[in-house]
């Protein structure tokens, strides 16, 4: 059973930084997947924040461009999201996921980590 486990969330002041981590189990064909961070606030849909494609190219939502950086350490089976210059509107539960771009393999999700940006 593949498991994704997020960590690193918490309370931070506006302008501060957090680094989220998402560890996945070793027995996993991670090279077949694309890796994502999503976020969700109460009463809204889960939205994409950042993605690493299989070729290594990263894409970001307009709201976080220039402030967030997605990366992966394959040797450590870990996905990261470095979040700088945080704003109150970044407050949400953040989820990592592994998704097959062709849709032929199962998707995997973590349970989320809460990020709160407030003074």
PDB file of C-alpha atoms in Angstrom:
ATOM      1  CA  UNK A   1       0.000   0.000   0.000  1.00  0.00           C
ATOM      2  CA  UNK A   2       1.580   3.248  -1.150  1.00  0.00           C
ATOM      3  CA  UNK A   3       1.439   5.982   1.457  1.00  0.00           C
ATOM      4  CA  UNK A   4       2.160   9.678   1.116  1.00  0.00           C
ATOM      5  CA  UNK A   5       2.719  11.543   4.374  1.00  0.00           C
ATOM      6  CA  UNK A   6       2.953  15.341   4.505  1.00  0.00           C
ATOM      7  CA  UNK A   7       4.650  17.345   7.236  1.00  0.00           C
ATOM      8  CA  UNK A   8       5.996  20.827   7.868  1.00  0.00           C
ATOM      9  CA  UNK A   9       2.798  22.811   8.190  1.00  0.00           C
ATOM     10  CA  UNK A  10       2.143  25.226  11.010  1.00  0.00           C
ATOM     11  CA  UNK A  11       1.480  28.811  11.988  1.00  0.00           C
ATOM     12  CA  UNK A  12       3.659  31.511  10.441  1.00  0.00           C
ATOM     13  CA  UNK A  13       3.486  35.295  10.229  1.00  0.00           C
ATOM     14  CA  UNK A  14       2.954  37.068   6.917  1.00  0.00           C
ATOM     15  CA  UNK A  15       6.241  37.307   5.063  1.00  0.00           C
ATOM     16  CA  UNK A  16       7.550  34.166   6.693  1.00  0.00           C
ATOM     17  CA  UNK A  17       8.559  30.820   5.213  1.00  0.00           C
ATOM     18  CA  UNK A  18       7.683  27.172   5.582  1.00  0.00           C
ATOM     19  CA  UNK A  19       8.976  24.029   3.923  1.00  0.00           C
ATOM     20  CA  UNK A  20       6.518  21.220   3.403  1.00  0.00           C
ATOM     21  CA  UNK A  21       7.666  17.635   2.926  1.00  0.00           C
ATOM     22  CA  UNK A  22       5.879  14.629   1.487  1.00  0.00           C
ATOM     23  CA  UNK A  23       7.482  11.262   2.058  1.00  0.00           C
ATOM     24  CA  UNK A  24       6.372   8.263   0.046  1.00  0.00           C
ATOM     25  CA  UNK A  25       6.991   4.566   0.476  1.00  0.00           C
ATOM     26  CA  UNK A  26       9.950   3.058  -1.330  1.00  0.00           C
ATOM     27  CA  UNK A  27       8.142   0.339  -3.220  1.00  0.00           C
ATOM     28  CA  UNK A  28       6.675   2.759  -5.699  1.00  0.00           C
ATOM     29  CA  UNK A  29       7.366   3.359  -9.422  1.00  0.00           C
ATOM     30  CA  UNK A  30       7.774   7.072  -8.864  1.00  0.00           C
ATOM     31  CA  UNK A  31       9.385   7.598 -12.268  1.00  0.00           C
ATOM     32  CA  UNK A  32       5.995   6.917 -13.911  1.00  0.00           C
ATOM     33  CA  UNK A  33       4.217   9.689 -12.041  1.00  0.00           C
ATOM     34  CA  UNK A  34       3.935  13.437 -11.886  1.00  0.00           C
ATOM     35  CA  UNK A  35       4.066  15.020  -8.477  1.00  0.00           C
ATOM     36  CA  UNK A  36       1.745  17.719  -7.210  1.00  0.00           C
ATOM     37  CA  UNK A  37       0.974  20.009  -4.331  1.00  0.00           C
ATOM     38  CA  UNK A  38      -2.635  21.119  -3.925  1.00  0.00           C
ATOM     39  CA  UNK A  39      -4.342  23.248  -1.325  1.00  0.00           C
ATOM     40  CA  UNK A  40      -7.879  23.571  -0.058  1.00  0.00           C
ATOM     41  CA  UNK A  41      -9.797  25.920   2.217  1.00  0.00           C
ATOM     42  CA  UNK A  42     -13.180  25.135   3.806  1.00  0.00           C
ATOM     43  CA  UNK A  43     -16.046  25.280   1.316  1.00  0.00           C
ATOM     44  CA  UNK A  44     -13.807  25.489  -1.732  1.00  0.00           C
ATOM     45  CA  UNK A  45     -12.445  23.063  -4.284  1.00  0.00           C
ATOM     46  CA  UNK A  46      -8.940  21.661  -3.984  1.00  0.00           C
ATOM     47  CA  UNK A  47      -6.681  23.641  -6.333  1.00  0.00           C
ATOM     48  CA  UNK A  48      -3.283  22.923  -7.818  1.00  0.00           C
ATOM     49  CA  UNK A  49      -0.352  24.867  -6.407  1.00  0.00           C
ATOM     50  CA  UNK A  50       2.695  23.323  -8.075  1.00  0.00           C
ATOM     51  CA  UNK A  51       3.641  20.327 -10.232  1.00  0.00           C
ATOM     52  CA  UNK A  52       6.799  18.508 -11.218  1.00  0.00           C
ATOM     53  CA  UNK A  53       6.438  16.793 -14.588  1.00  0.00           C
ATOM     54  CA  UNK A  54       8.251  13.566 -15.418  1.00  0.00           C
ATOM     55  CA  UNK A  55      10.875  15.422 -17.430  1.00  0.00           C
ATOM     56  CA  UNK A  56      11.616  17.592 -14.396  1.00  0.00           C
ATOM     57  CA  UNK A  57       9.810  20.728 -15.544  1.00  0.00           C
ATOM     58  CA  UNK A  58       7.943  22.566 -12.815  1.00  0.00           C
ATOM     59  CA  UNK A  59       4.765  24.588 -13.156  1.00  0.00           C
ATOM     60  CA  UNK A  60       3.050  26.862 -10.643  1.00  0.00           C
ATOM     61  CA  UNK A  61      -0.284  28.497 -10.047  1.00  0.00           C
ATOM     62  CA  UNK A  62      -0.165  32.234 -10.784  1.00  0.00           C
ATOM     63  CA  UNK A  63      -0.932  33.009  -7.142  1.00  0.00           C
ATOM     64  CA  UNK A  64       2.330  31.432  -5.928  1.00  0.00           C
ATOM     65  CA  UNK A  65       4.775  32.077  -8.790  1.00  0.00           C
ATOM     66  CA  UNK A  66       8.015  33.556  -7.561  1.00  0.00           C
ATOM     67  CA  UNK A  67       7.245  32.620  -3.941  1.00  0.00           C
ATOM     68  CA  UNK A  68       6.907  28.813  -3.909  1.00  0.00           C
ATOM     69  CA  UNK A  69       9.365  26.202  -5.184  1.00  0.00           C
ATOM     70  CA  UNK A  70       8.571  22.533  -5.737  1.00  0.00           C
ATOM     71  CA  UNK A  71      11.365  19.958  -5.740  1.00  0.00           C
ATOM     72  CA  UNK A  72      11.980  16.249  -5.292  1.00  0.00           C
ATOM     73  CA  UNK A  73      14.739  14.200  -3.716  1.00  0.00           C
ATOM     74  CA  UNK A  74      14.361  10.820  -5.383  1.00  0.00           C
ATOM     75  CA  UNK A  75      17.016   9.207  -3.197  1.00  0.00           C
ATOM     76  CA  UNK A  76      15.049  10.209  -0.100  1.00  0.00           C
ATOM     77  CA  UNK A  77      11.616   9.510  -1.652  1.00  0.00           C
ATOM     78  CA  UNK A  78      10.575  12.994  -0.686  1.00  0.00           C
ATOM     79  CA  UNK A  79       8.688  15.816  -2.369  1.00  0.00           C
ATOM     80  CA  UNK A  80       9.143  19.359  -1.055  1.00  0.00           C
ATOM     81  CA  UNK A  81       7.356  22.665  -1.284  1.00  0.00           C
ATOM     82  CA  UNK A  82       9.400  25.673  -0.192  1.00  0.00           C
ATOM     83  CA  UNK A  83       7.028  28.529   0.567  1.00  0.00           C
ATOM     84  CA  UNK A  84       8.479  32.023   0.983  1.00  0.00           C
ATOM     85  CA  UNK A  85       6.911  35.438   1.506  1.00  0.00           C
ATOM     86  CA  UNK A  86       3.752  33.784   2.751  1.00  0.00           C
ATOM     87  CA  UNK A  87       0.485  35.700   2.692  1.00  0.00           C
ATOM     88  CA  UNK A  88      -2.722  35.230   4.704  1.00  0.00           C
ATOM     89  CA  UNK A  89      -4.426  33.991   1.545  1.00  0.00           C
ATOM     90  CA  UNK A  90      -1.994  31.060   1.476  1.00  0.00           C
ATOM     91  CA  UNK A  91      -3.745  29.672   4.552  1.00  0.00           C
ATOM     92  CA  UNK A  92      -5.088  26.223   3.632  1.00  0.00           C
ATOM     93  CA  UNK A  93      -4.621  22.501   4.033  1.00  0.00           C
ATOM     94  CA  UNK A  94      -1.858  21.417   1.664  1.00  0.00           C
ATOM     95  CA  UNK A  95      -1.895  18.000   0.045  1.00  0.00           C
ATOM     96  CA  UNK A  96       0.687  16.140  -1.997  1.00  0.00           C
ATOM     97  CA  UNK A  97      -0.253  13.691  -4.700  1.00  0.00           C
ATOM     98  CA  UNK A  98       1.262  11.371  -7.264  1.00  0.00           C
ATOM     99  CA  UNK A  99      -0.706  11.113 -10.486  1.00  0.00           C
ATOM    100  CA  UNK A 100      -0.257   9.234 -13.722  1.00  0.00           C
ATOM    101  CA  UNK A 101      -0.532  11.755 -16.578  1.00  0.00           C
ATOM    102  CA  UNK A 102      -2.047   9.065 -18.822  1.00  0.00           C
ATOM    103  CA  UNK A 103      -4.571   8.136 -16.159  1.00  0.00           C
ATOM    104  CA  UNK A 104      -3.761   4.429 -16.414  1.00  0.00           C
ATOM    105  CA  UNK A 105      -2.206   4.063 -12.972  1.00  0.00           C
ATOM    106  CA  UNK A 106      -3.828   4.766  -9.595  1.00  0.00           C
ATOM    107  CA  UNK A 107      -3.361   8.156  -7.998  1.00  0.00           C
ATOM    108  CA  UNK A 108      -2.097   8.563  -4.462  1.00  0.00           C
ATOM    109  CA  UNK A 109      -2.805  11.316  -1.968  1.00  0.00           C
ATOM    110  CA  UNK A 110      -1.570  12.338   1.424  1.00  0.00           C
ATOM    111  CA  UNK A 111      -3.902  13.362   4.239  1.00  0.00           C
ATOM    112  CA  UNK A 112      -2.790  16.977   4.259  1.00  0.00           C
ATOM    113  CA  UNK A 113      -0.969  19.414   6.497  1.00  0.00           C
ATOM    114  CA  UNK A 114      -2.415  22.690   7.762  1.00  0.00           C
ATOM    115  CA  UNK A 115      -0.677  25.954   6.913  1.00  0.00           C
ATOM    116  CA  UNK A 116      -1.903  29.087   8.679  1.00  0.00           C
ATOM    117  CA  UNK A 117      -0.501  32.522   7.842  1.00  0.00           C
ATOM    118  CA  UNK A 118      -1.549  35.079  10.426  1.00  0.00           C
ATOM    119  CA  UNK A 119      -0.113  37.819  12.578  1.00  0.00           C
TER     120      UNK A 119
END
